[in-house]
XYZ file of C-alpha atoms in Angstrom:
671
model
C -3.399 -24.239 -75.692
C 0.267 -24.682 -76.184
C 0.486 -21.008 -75.496
C -1.151 -22.054 -72.291
C 1.627 -24.546 -71.748
C 4.095 -21.742 -72.236
C 2.308 -19.667 -69.636
C 2.437 -22.514 -67.156
C 6.095 -23.118 -67.851
C 6.974 -19.485 -67.277
C 4.992 -19.545 -64.084
C 7.270 -22.187 -62.672
C 10.191 -20.002 -63.660
C 12.650 -20.334 -66.442
C 14.022 -23.556 -65.014
C 10.594 -25.017 -64.436
C 9.585 -23.879 -67.856
C 12.342 -26.050 -69.216
C 10.414 -29.015 -67.880
C 7.052 -27.966 -69.179
C 8.303 -27.540 -72.690
C 10.687 -30.450 -72.234
C 11.868 -32.927 -74.715
C 8.708 -34.345 -76.180
C 9.250 -34.357 -79.921
C 6.025 -33.991 -81.844
C 7.594 -34.764 -85.177
C 5.815 -38.088 -85.751
C 2.331 -36.845 -84.985
C 2.975 -33.559 -86.745
C 3.757 -35.391 -89.928
C 0.691 -37.562 -89.375
C -1.440 -34.419 -89.347
C 0.333 -32.944 -92.348
C 2.214 -30.239 -90.414
C 5.658 -29.420 -91.770
C 8.606 -29.580 -89.344
C 11.232 -28.292 -91.730
C 12.136 -25.412 -89.432
C 13.031 -27.610 -86.463
C 14.325 -25.879 -83.368
C 18.006 -25.067 -83.314
C 18.234 -26.414 -79.766
C 18.450 -30.213 -79.744
C 16.192 -32.293 -77.526
C 19.257 -34.100 -76.183
C 20.765 -30.778 -75.068
C 17.570 -29.797 -73.331
C 17.264 -33.144 -71.576
C 20.853 -32.929 -70.348
C 20.300 -29.371 -69.143
C 17.158 -30.269 -67.209
C 18.747 -33.297 -65.569
C 21.738 -31.178 -64.535
C 19.389 -28.634 -62.928
C 17.378 -31.285 -61.115
C 20.533 -32.899 -59.775
C 21.120 -29.698 -57.773
C 17.821 -29.811 -55.888
C 17.908 -30.130 -52.108
C 15.395 -32.284 -50.240
C 13.478 -29.167 -49.181
C 13.330 -27.957 -52.780
C 12.181 -31.394 -53.961
C 9.315 -31.181 -51.482
C 8.437 -27.726 -52.842
C 8.086 -29.218 -56.334
C 5.985 -32.066 -55.013
C 3.686 -29.592 -53.267
C 3.290 -27.657 -56.525
C 2.495 -30.850 -58.455
C -0.216 -31.800 -55.976
C -1.828 -28.367 -55.896
C -1.536 -27.291 -59.534
C -2.263 -30.778 -60.842
C -5.635 -30.787 -59.132
C -7.095 -27.390 -59.995
C -10.511 -27.519 -61.611
C -11.233 -26.507 -65.185
C -13.115 -23.478 -63.874
C -10.158 -22.276 -61.801
C -7.800 -22.960 -64.720
C -9.884 -20.727 -66.977
C -9.993 -17.978 -64.346
C -6.212 -18.034 -63.918
C -5.404 -17.859 -67.610
C -8.398 -15.773 -68.721
C -6.199 -12.909 -70.075
C -4.643 -15.324 -72.588
C -7.539 -17.728 -73.151
C -9.815 -14.834 -74.096
C -7.493 -14.063 -77.017
C -7.310 -17.721 -78.110
C -11.123 -18.025 -78.226
C -11.083 -21.798 -77.699
C -14.243 -23.906 -77.832
C -15.356 -26.089 -74.923
C -13.511 -29.176 -76.122
C -10.275 -27.282 -76.699
C -10.511 -25.655 -73.252
C -10.803 -29.129 -71.763
C -7.711 -30.207 -73.682
C -5.820 -27.148 -72.471
C -6.828 -27.826 -68.869
C -5.767 -31.478 -69.060
C -2.446 -30.537 -70.644
C -1.783 -27.981 -67.896
C -2.330 -30.538 -65.137
C -0.122 -33.006 -67.006
C 2.662 -30.462 -67.323
C 2.348 -29.644 -63.618
C 2.939 -33.323 -62.903
C 6.029 -33.337 -65.115
C 7.588 -30.584 -62.992
C 8.085 -33.093 -60.172
C 8.259 -36.399 -62.042
C 11.421 -35.469 -63.917
C 13.233 -35.380 -60.556
C 13.047 -39.190 -60.540
C 13.756 -39.301 -64.288
C 10.203 -40.425 -64.890
C 9.336 -39.390 -68.429
C 6.006 -41.255 -68.662
C 3.925 -38.092 -68.516
C 6.138 -36.465 -71.141
C 5.539 -39.364 -73.510
C 1.811 -39.087 -72.944
C 1.892 -35.363 -73.704
C 4.148 -35.954 -76.689
C 1.843 -38.414 -78.409
C -1.488 -36.958 -77.358
C -3.553 -36.448 -80.502
C -5.722 -33.740 -78.907
C -2.639 -31.681 -78.011
C -1.232 -31.777 -81.520
C -4.636 -30.985 -83.009
C -4.972 -27.989 -80.716
C -1.531 -26.740 -81.693
C -2.493 -26.889 -85.350
C -5.726 -24.954 -84.688
C -3.839 -22.224 -82.857
C -1.250 -22.035 -85.639
C -4.039 -21.619 -88.192
C -5.710 -18.863 -86.137
C -2.402 -17.055 -85.830
C -1.575 -17.397 -89.512
C 1.710 -19.260 -88.973
C 2.783 -22.303 -90.915
C 3.035 -24.643 -87.958
C 3.411 -24.762 -84.194
C 5.206 -27.709 -82.595
C 6.808 -28.724 -79.335
C 10.184 -27.882 -80.873
C 9.027 -24.292 -81.216
C 8.460 -24.185 -77.471
C 11.884 -25.651 -76.858
C 13.341 -22.811 -78.930
C 11.123 -20.306 -77.105
C 12.569 -21.480 -73.799
C 16.170 -22.386 -74.636
C 17.076 -20.797 -77.972
C 19.485 -17.886 -78.361
C 16.490 -15.512 -78.317
C 14.525 -17.461 -75.735
C 13.609 -17.071 -72.094
C 16.796 -18.582 -70.706
C 19.058 -16.438 -72.892
C 17.218 -13.251 -71.991
C 17.258 -14.049 -68.291
C 20.972 -14.777 -68.344
C 21.572 -11.434 -70.047
C 19.472 -9.627 -67.456
C 21.269 -11.246 -64.513
C 24.763 -11.065 -65.974
C 25.548 -7.948 -63.932
C 24.376 -9.448 -60.650
C 26.660 -11.318 -58.276
C 25.818 -14.845 -57.236
C 25.148 -13.685 -53.693
C 22.758 -10.999 -54.939
C 20.843 -13.467 -57.104
C 20.554 -15.972 -54.286
C 19.319 -13.192 -52.024
C 16.823 -12.065 -54.661
C 15.449 -15.582 -54.972
C 15.495 -16.176 -51.232
C 13.058 -13.267 -50.915
C 10.983 -14.204 -53.949
C 7.266 -13.750 -53.481
C 4.264 -12.644 -55.476
C 4.913 -9.102 -54.205
C 8.695 -9.031 -54.641
C 9.067 -6.156 -57.100
C 12.711 -6.859 -57.970
C 12.062 -10.540 -58.670
C 8.911 -9.924 -60.677
C 10.502 -7.088 -62.641
C 13.289 -9.433 -63.733
C 10.875 -12.070 -64.982
C 8.577 -9.468 -66.557
C 11.444 -7.933 -68.501
C 12.556 -11.324 -69.801
C 9.020 -12.166 -70.952
C 8.644 -8.837 -72.714
C 11.972 -9.184 -74.493
C 11.235 -12.725 -75.679
C 7.752 -11.872 -76.897
C 9.205 -8.991 -78.858
C 11.098 -11.499 -81.021
C 8.036 -11.801 -83.219
C 9.179 -10.856 -86.700
C 8.834 -13.506 -89.382
C 12.498 -13.136 -90.328
C 14.525 -14.841 -87.595
C 11.740 -14.588 -85.045
C 10.439 -17.145 -82.566
C 7.365 -19.031 -83.752
C 5.718 -18.916 -80.333
C 6.316 -15.162 -80.158
C 4.835 -14.787 -83.645
C 1.732 -16.694 -82.568
C 1.357 -14.570 -79.445
C 1.851 -11.364 -81.444
C -0.552 -12.333 -84.238
C -3.267 -13.255 -81.737
C -2.815 -9.917 -79.962
C -1.713 -11.588 -76.743
C 0.279 -8.850 -75.017
C 3.091 -9.134 -72.468
C 0.620 -7.661 -69.982
C -1.758 -10.596 -70.642
C 1.050 -13.050 -69.939
C 2.096 -11.207 -66.777
C -1.473 -11.044 -65.475
C -1.838 -14.770 -66.034
C 1.389 -15.432 -64.168
C 0.249 -13.261 -61.269
C -3.093 -15.073 -61.208
C -1.298 -18.410 -61.088
C 0.958 -17.346 -58.218
C -1.964 -15.857 -56.301
C -4.279 -18.831 -56.864
C -1.686 -21.582 -56.476
C 0.551 -20.438 -53.573
C 2.974 -23.344 -54.067
C 4.021 -21.820 -57.394
C 6.455 -19.309 -55.870
C 8.370 -21.867 -53.729
C 8.601 -24.106 -56.799
C 9.939 -21.195 -58.858
C 12.480 -20.454 -56.148
C 13.539 -24.106 -55.872
C 14.166 -24.574 -59.576
C 15.784 -21.168 -60.032
C 18.238 -21.809 -57.183
C 19.016 -25.226 -58.642
C 19.582 -23.579 -62.006
C 22.057 -21.104 -60.488
C 23.988 -23.946 -58.902
C 24.069 -25.854 -62.163
C 24.799 -22.873 -64.399
C 26.561 -20.064 -62.491
C 26.396 -16.506 -63.800
C 29.600 -14.692 -64.678
C 29.586 -13.286 -61.144
C 29.565 -16.782 -59.675
C 26.935 -18.418 -57.472
C 27.154 -18.427 -53.752
C 24.935 -19.579 -50.954
C 23.351 -16.937 -48.725
C 25.897 -15.219 -46.501
C 28.889 -16.328 -48.566
C 30.997 -13.523 -50.057
C 30.978 -13.456 -53.826
C 34.042 -13.536 -55.999
C 35.411 -14.556 -59.377
C 34.318 -17.908 -60.689
C 34.136 -19.662 -63.967
C 30.594 -19.322 -65.226
C 28.761 -20.984 -68.041
C 30.423 -18.672 -70.554
C 33.996 -19.101 -69.338
C 36.136 -17.396 -66.755
C 35.425 -13.767 -65.966
C 38.314 -11.736 -64.632
C 37.500 -9.006 -62.135
C 39.581 -5.858 -62.702
C 42.320 -5.344 -60.148
C 41.735 -2.521 -57.662
C 43.640 -1.292 -54.621
C 41.157 -0.978 -51.748
C 43.794 0.244 -49.271
C 45.522 2.943 -51.366
C 43.635 5.829 -49.765
C 42.029 4.895 -46.428
C 38.432 6.065 -46.425
C 38.080 6.363 -50.208
C 37.990 3.227 -52.350
C 38.326 3.850 -56.100
C 35.903 1.347 -57.641
C 35.601 2.975 -61.055
C 37.097 -0.102 -62.736
C 34.339 -2.262 -61.270
C 31.535 -0.394 -63.035
C 29.996 -2.146 -66.030
C 27.546 -0.459 -68.396
C 24.884 -2.223 -70.419
C 22.691 0.057 -72.471
C 21.919 3.056 -70.285
C 22.421 1.261 -66.978
C 25.646 1.047 -64.998
C 26.181 -1.531 -62.267
C 28.927 -1.641 -59.655
C 30.219 -5.202 -59.194
C 32.065 -5.241 -55.886
C 34.251 -8.035 -54.565
C 33.306 -8.442 -50.928
C 36.805 -9.362 -49.770
C 38.257 -6.160 -51.245
C 35.623 -3.991 -49.577
C 36.507 -5.616 -46.255
C 40.154 -4.694 -46.865
C 39.052 -1.089 -47.425
C 37.196 -1.219 -44.106
C 40.326 -2.457 -42.332
C 42.495 0.271 -43.872
C 39.998 2.942 -42.779
C 39.832 1.628 -39.214
C 43.629 1.342 -38.972
C 44.075 4.938 -40.124
C 41.528 6.205 -37.571
C 42.316 4.233 -34.441
C 39.889 4.921 -31.619
C 37.540 7.016 -33.763
C 33.858 6.319 -34.302
C 31.336 7.324 -36.939
C 33.675 6.339 -39.783
C 32.592 6.552 -43.423
C 33.958 4.546 -46.337
C 33.416 6.259 -49.688
C 33.034 4.139 -52.824
C 34.123 6.382 -55.693
C 32.664 5.277 -59.018
C 34.194 8.237 -60.867
C 32.440 9.535 -63.978
C 29.665 7.187 -65.060
C 28.116 7.694 -68.487
C 24.744 6.097 -67.849
C 21.343 7.435 -66.816
C 20.854 4.751 -64.174
C 23.484 3.620 -61.689
C 22.940 0.552 -59.514
C 25.121 -0.144 -56.484
C 24.496 -3.455 -54.684
C 25.991 -3.943 -51.214
C 25.889 -7.569 -50.117
C 24.793 -8.767 -46.699
C 28.428 -9.713 -46.056
C 29.495 -6.088 -46.639
C 26.726 -4.716 -44.408
C 27.506 -7.089 -41.547
C 31.266 -6.501 -41.827
C 30.784 -2.733 -41.740
C 28.782 -2.978 -38.526
C 31.230 -5.415 -36.956
C 34.209 -3.182 -37.755
C 32.576 0.024 -36.524
C 31.965 1.578 -39.950
C 28.951 3.867 -39.528
C 28.363 4.853 -43.147
C 29.056 3.794 -46.703
C 29.038 6.725 -49.125
C 28.567 6.245 -52.857
C 29.797 9.000 -55.139
C 29.758 9.487 -58.905
C 29.301 12.398 -61.298
C 29.481 14.832 -58.378
C 26.544 13.179 -56.576
C 27.086 11.545 -53.180
C 24.686 9.337 -51.221
C 25.738 8.476 -47.662
C 24.022 5.439 -46.161
C 24.074 4.724 -42.396
C 24.447 0.932 -42.549
C 23.687 0.106 -38.919
C 19.947 0.091 -39.599
C 20.166 -2.761 -42.118
C 20.665 -6.504 -41.698
C 20.127 -7.611 -45.304
C 21.761 -6.893 -48.640
C 20.824 -3.472 -50.006
C 20.882 -1.948 -53.464
C 20.927 1.771 -54.216
C 19.592 2.728 -57.628
C 19.948 6.305 -58.825
C 18.505 7.520 -62.113
C 18.954 10.903 -63.754
C 15.547 11.660 -65.237
C 14.148 14.356 -67.503
C 14.105 17.943 -66.195
C 10.436 18.085 -67.149
C 9.725 15.782 -64.211
C 10.083 18.958 -62.127
C 9.807 21.876 -64.545
C 6.331 20.719 -65.583
C 5.246 21.197 -61.964
C 6.785 24.599 -61.170
C 7.988 27.781 -62.811
C 10.818 28.086 -60.264
C 14.300 27.940 -61.757
C 15.965 24.535 -61.745
C 19.456 24.475 -60.207
C 20.391 20.792 -60.551
C 19.638 17.664 -62.496
C 16.568 15.683 -61.446
C 17.373 12.451 -59.631
C 15.221 9.472 -58.786
C 16.445 7.387 -55.842
C 15.413 3.874 -54.853
C 16.678 1.562 -52.126
C 15.913 -2.125 -51.842
C 16.551 -4.082 -48.662
C 16.633 -7.829 -49.115
C 15.295 -7.307 -52.622
C 12.277 -5.318 -51.408
C 11.874 -1.619 -52.182
C 12.021 0.325 -48.912
C 10.229 3.670 -48.734
C 11.343 4.924 -45.313
C 14.501 4.614 -43.229
C 15.068 4.576 -39.479
C 18.190 6.691 -39.955
C 18.113 9.345 -42.689
C 20.226 8.803 -45.803
C 22.161 11.921 -46.788
C 22.070 13.077 -50.394
C 24.582 15.636 -51.654
C 23.473 17.043 -54.995
C 25.743 18.956 -57.383
C 24.369 22.360 -58.390
C 24.307 23.694 -61.945
C 23.150 26.787 -63.791
C 23.220 28.857 -60.606
C 24.480 32.087 -62.182
C 22.072 34.865 -61.290
C 20.256 32.737 -58.707
C 19.911 33.599 -55.026
C 21.735 30.692 -53.380
C 20.103 31.299 -50.015
C 16.780 30.483 -51.630
C 17.950 27.169 -53.101
C 16.023 24.219 -51.700
C 15.838 20.504 -52.376
C 12.381 19.696 -53.708
C 10.690 16.309 -53.497
C 8.156 15.165 -56.088
C 5.040 13.905 -54.306
C 1.939 13.058 -56.328
C 2.702 15.575 -59.070
C 3.478 18.312 -56.563
C 6.722 19.681 -55.132
C 7.477 19.640 -51.425
C 10.410 21.828 -50.417
C 12.734 20.106 -47.967
C 15.509 22.671 -47.452
C 19.138 21.672 -47.575
C 22.478 23.246 -46.715
C 24.343 24.915 -49.575
C 28.103 24.420 -49.509
C 29.829 25.863 -52.548
C 28.577 24.034 -55.610
C 26.633 21.426 -53.660
C 23.569 21.162 -51.448
C 23.217 18.528 -48.742
C 19.959 17.173 -47.373
C 19.218 14.152 -45.138
C 16.199 12.147 -46.267
C 14.184 9.559 -44.350
C 12.533 8.356 -47.537
C 13.261 8.279 -51.263
C 11.514 9.770 -54.276
C 12.518 12.087 -57.135
C 14.523 15.132 -56.043
C 15.921 18.313 -57.588
C 17.153 21.734 -56.457
C 15.167 24.879 -57.260
C 15.353 28.566 -56.438
C 12.234 28.784 -54.302
C 11.126 32.414 -54.232
C 8.365 32.864 -51.661
C 6.711 36.222 -50.972
C 3.959 37.363 -48.630
C 1.830 40.498 -48.907
C 1.543 41.292 -45.199
C 5.170 41.459 -44.014
C 5.880 45.175 -44.652
C 5.697 46.005 -40.929
C 8.539 43.565 -40.139
C 10.433 43.776 -43.416
C 13.370 45.736 -41.945
C 14.295 43.161 -39.324
C 12.568 39.924 -40.433
C 11.696 40.177 -44.143
C 14.745 38.413 -45.534
C 14.672 35.778 -42.807
C 11.025 34.964 -43.516
C 11.766 34.567 -47.247
C 14.728 32.222 -46.680
C 13.082 30.057 -44.035
C 9.941 29.778 -46.189
C 12.095 28.862 -49.212
C 13.530 25.969 -47.210
C 10.035 24.713 -46.435
C 10.520 25.222 -42.683
C 7.757 27.775 -42.269
C 4.594 28.386 -44.239
C 2.073 31.117 -44.753
C -1.389 31.106 -43.285
C -3.122 31.180 -46.651
C -4.303 33.811 -49.099
C -0.750 35.077 -49.591
C -0.401 36.099 -45.946
C 2.223 35.224 -43.335
C 0.672 36.773 -40.188
C 4.070 37.885 -38.834
C 2.710 39.214 -35.525
C 0.598 36.196 -34.663
C 1.715 33.976 -31.826
C 3.409 30.628 -32.336
C 2.173 27.453 -30.650
C 4.432 24.798 -29.184
C 3.388 22.379 -31.936
C 4.044 24.915 -34.695
C 7.524 25.710 -33.424
C 8.370 22.012 -33.089
C 7.577 21.588 -36.785
C 9.512 24.719 -37.811
C 12.589 23.624 -35.896
C 12.608 19.984 -36.989
C 12.041 20.936 -40.639
C 14.670 23.696 -40.547
C 17.373 21.438 -39.102
C 16.467 18.467 -41.311
C 15.747 16.237 -38.347
C 12.654 14.467 -39.705
C 12.463 10.788 -38.799
C 9.265 8.835 -39.393
C 10.322 6.105 -36.972
C 10.444 8.447 -33.949
C 7.889 7.770 -31.206
C 6.271 9.918 -28.504
C 3.992 9.107 -25.594
C 2.156 12.348 -24.792
C -1.495 11.702 -24.078
C -2.601 14.940 -25.741
C -0.761 14.335 -29.036
C -2.815 12.171 -31.391
C -0.785 9.950 -33.698
C -2.775 11.362 -36.632
C -2.192 15.036 -35.751
C -0.203 17.012 -38.340
C 2.407 17.910 -35.739
C 2.769 14.387 -34.240
C 5.898 13.327 -36.193
C 7.663 16.604 -35.364
C 6.823 16.423 -31.679
C 8.008 12.798 -31.680
C 11.427 13.687 -33.109
C 11.823 16.703 -30.839
C 10.896 14.646 -27.772
C 13.117 11.727 -28.775
C 16.119 14.031 -29.180
C 15.421 15.838 -25.920
C 14.710 19.125 -27.709
C 11.348 19.519 -26.007
C 9.795 18.321 -22.803
C 6.145 18.205 -21.919
C 4.302 20.256 -19.368
C 4.312 16.902 -17.588
C 5.332 13.356 -18.484
C 1.966 12.789 -20.157
C 1.070 16.271 -21.445
C 2.729 18.259 -24.229
C 0.130 21.031 -24.523
C 0.557 21.461 -28.311
C -1.836 24.402 -28.696
C -0.262 26.553 -25.985
C 1.704 29.554 -27.210
C 5.468 29.334 -26.841
C 7.444 31.927 -24.869
C 10.701 33.492 -25.984
C 12.615 31.624 -23.251
C 11.070 28.289 -24.261
C 11.880 28.981 -27.903
C 15.505 29.839 -27.059
C 15.835 26.655 -24.996
C 14.455 24.454 -27.770
C 16.871 26.067 -30.219
C 19.770 25.506 -27.825
C 18.963 21.826 -27.350
C 18.557 21.293 -31.094
C 21.889 22.920 -31.928
C 23.669 21.021 -29.167
C 22.282 17.723 -30.507
C 24.069 18.460 -33.777
C 27.073 20.401 -32.465
C 27.830 19.070 -28.961
C 31.098 21.048 -28.764
C 29.368 24.433 -29.115
C 30.251 26.638 -26.127
C 28.056 28.440 -23.575
C 28.960 31.622 -21.685
C 26.893 31.951 -18.517
C 27.838 35.640 -18.349
C 25.859 36.227 -21.534
C 22.711 36.569 -19.436
C 24.121 39.635 -17.683
C 23.343 41.740 -20.744
C 19.632 41.374 -19.971
C 18.251 43.449 -17.116
C 15.345 41.016 -16.755
C 17.459 37.831 -16.639
C 16.045 37.111 -13.203
C 12.664 36.476 -14.767
C 14.010 33.498 -16.753
C 12.812 30.215 -15.229
C 15.641 28.224 -13.679
C 15.005 25.249 -16.004
C 15.394 27.509 -19.050
C 18.440 29.600 -18.053
C 21.053 27.274 -19.579
C 19.202 27.240 -22.895
C 18.796 31.000 -23.035
C 22.449 31.453 -22.062
C 23.585 29.168 -24.892
C 21.335 30.910 -27.434
C 22.510 34.357 -26.295
C 26.192 33.292 -26.249
C 25.945 32.269 -29.901
C 23.796 35.219 -31.041
C 20.863 32.986 -31.788
C 18.701 35.336 -29.709
C 19.153 39.000 -28.883
C 17.318 41.331 -26.558
C 15.480 44.566 -27.073
C 16.525 47.709 -25.173
C 18.573 45.647 -22.738
C 15.758 43.214 -21.989
C 15.121 39.645 -23.127
C 11.419 39.531 -22.244
C 11.615 35.775 -21.511
C 7.962 35.246 -20.726
C 6.552 37.148 -23.689
C 4.899 34.956 -26.291
C 6.946 34.601 -29.457
C 5.573 35.873 -32.772
C 5.840 34.133 -36.147
C 8.286 36.810 -37.345
C 10.506 36.261 -34.283
C 10.350 32.509 -34.853
C 11.466 32.973 -38.477
C 14.423 35.112 -37.391
C 15.635 32.667 -34.751
C 15.195 29.735 -37.162
C 17.180 31.640 -39.786
C 20.037 32.236 -37.346
C 19.968 28.591 -36.357
C 20.273 27.190 -39.872
C 23.227 29.524 -40.450
C 24.947 28.601 -37.177
C 28.453 27.309 -37.860
């Protein structure tokens, strides 16, 4: 039952838990029942009482109302609902009917305490403290678990001792700034992965302190009764789902706790830049950096802290703003500026880089388009204009087997797992692609033209392409997952007839994932290409995918395989419909249409690329090119993206798959 009290206390967060386990000494009744209290908790009841009162003094009126709402809802749940919520734990305790009733009554009493302490009303605590049924139940549980005794002091130690919930939580949040913690709590919900992960990790760590030598008695009881961390977490989730006022109460008490006991990074209200403050463990001095030494590149290597195998960048907002100003001053009148945060060499598998809301808003206000994060040769460039909340980039270097177990292709990089949270919530897709630049390795003997960034999707690899530049490959991504670089050798058995002029091009474009076979090992090089097929080839080849793009053609279903590619191409002006409402996706594409789409795509990326109108004079059939397509064909011909045959361009001939592969190949190599 008292385990049940612990569950309820955790459910109202670490701060709320302090109330649930709060200073009711059971010494008198314990002795009455013959239970030894020789191993009293190291944390004094006076210390706990002072701590709780300090936390409650920080509550706002809104937060006080949140606690009152929790008291009213949780304090009135039925015994049946109580048993459903805590079934994962109660099933392991195997309580009889009378003991279940005691547990239910104690839970509702504790829920009342959560609010009553605000007014320094300790009546309910006294009632819990001296309740004979409670102490009897504790003794029964102790006997079942094979421990000498189980008292209220043990729960105080479980919550506030040097191996308890509070200590573990403070360790876990020590690398987070006050602003980040406030933001995390401000977005707390039953589905907030970041928030729940933090609490889950603390619970797991505390419950692991279960050895007899120097362990926590509550953790020993839980361990001996085979109550797992998963049981505790399921019970907590059930409580939050069944009693919706739990999460606001958690948030209220946790925010009050942060105000009362700042972390080493300092506590700040939402929107306030973080900085150095004196926390509960003394003053923490932030290393001195020079954000203006090299405009555009801010050396933040001294701001990286490593705990275990995780590194965290702890930025000072004001210094980042100085770096912005230096970059803008050095590039007066220029747009599209990028500030690079250089973490240097980081010896940790996981690297976490939080960017506060203040940094994001300042970047947008000052005209900074991107913030790039670089370490260990890896660079991630984030277009910040799409965000309005704090973001955190987490990059982990994972085992090579993550990829090598899925393919026999040769690995040419480490395997990276990327995650981005926005406002504390993991975000799977982006309106503007984030650019990843991966360092290559072990490339000796590999065909670099066949190197492609591969994405792990449901235990399969999807090849995304990428541009190789020396010892790096760059690829824009509109969503995150695990990525690596492989030599993607693709061969087809029916390309002999075009091998001389299209064989290599087909292999390279297929390696990049921009064009696919038709099945059964065949490519069908002489088959025609539809407008929808070429839209996909072009968008994939030039890395222009964007899941947020929209299109309005009446003959393009939103569920069609080509819909996202047509949407991007239409949005960027690369394609136009047969009319405002009709795209005609299944129609074959002509050579002139293909050249025009290529021209528009290249111009969207390289607006300064030149066109020579005279380039059309080399074709004796130039007069057959539709007026609306002449500029596109002229651009493509000027830049050798298309060539004729025997002095003719054949503009109205349908394009074959082999021709499409060749023109795509030339396009991805256009400088």
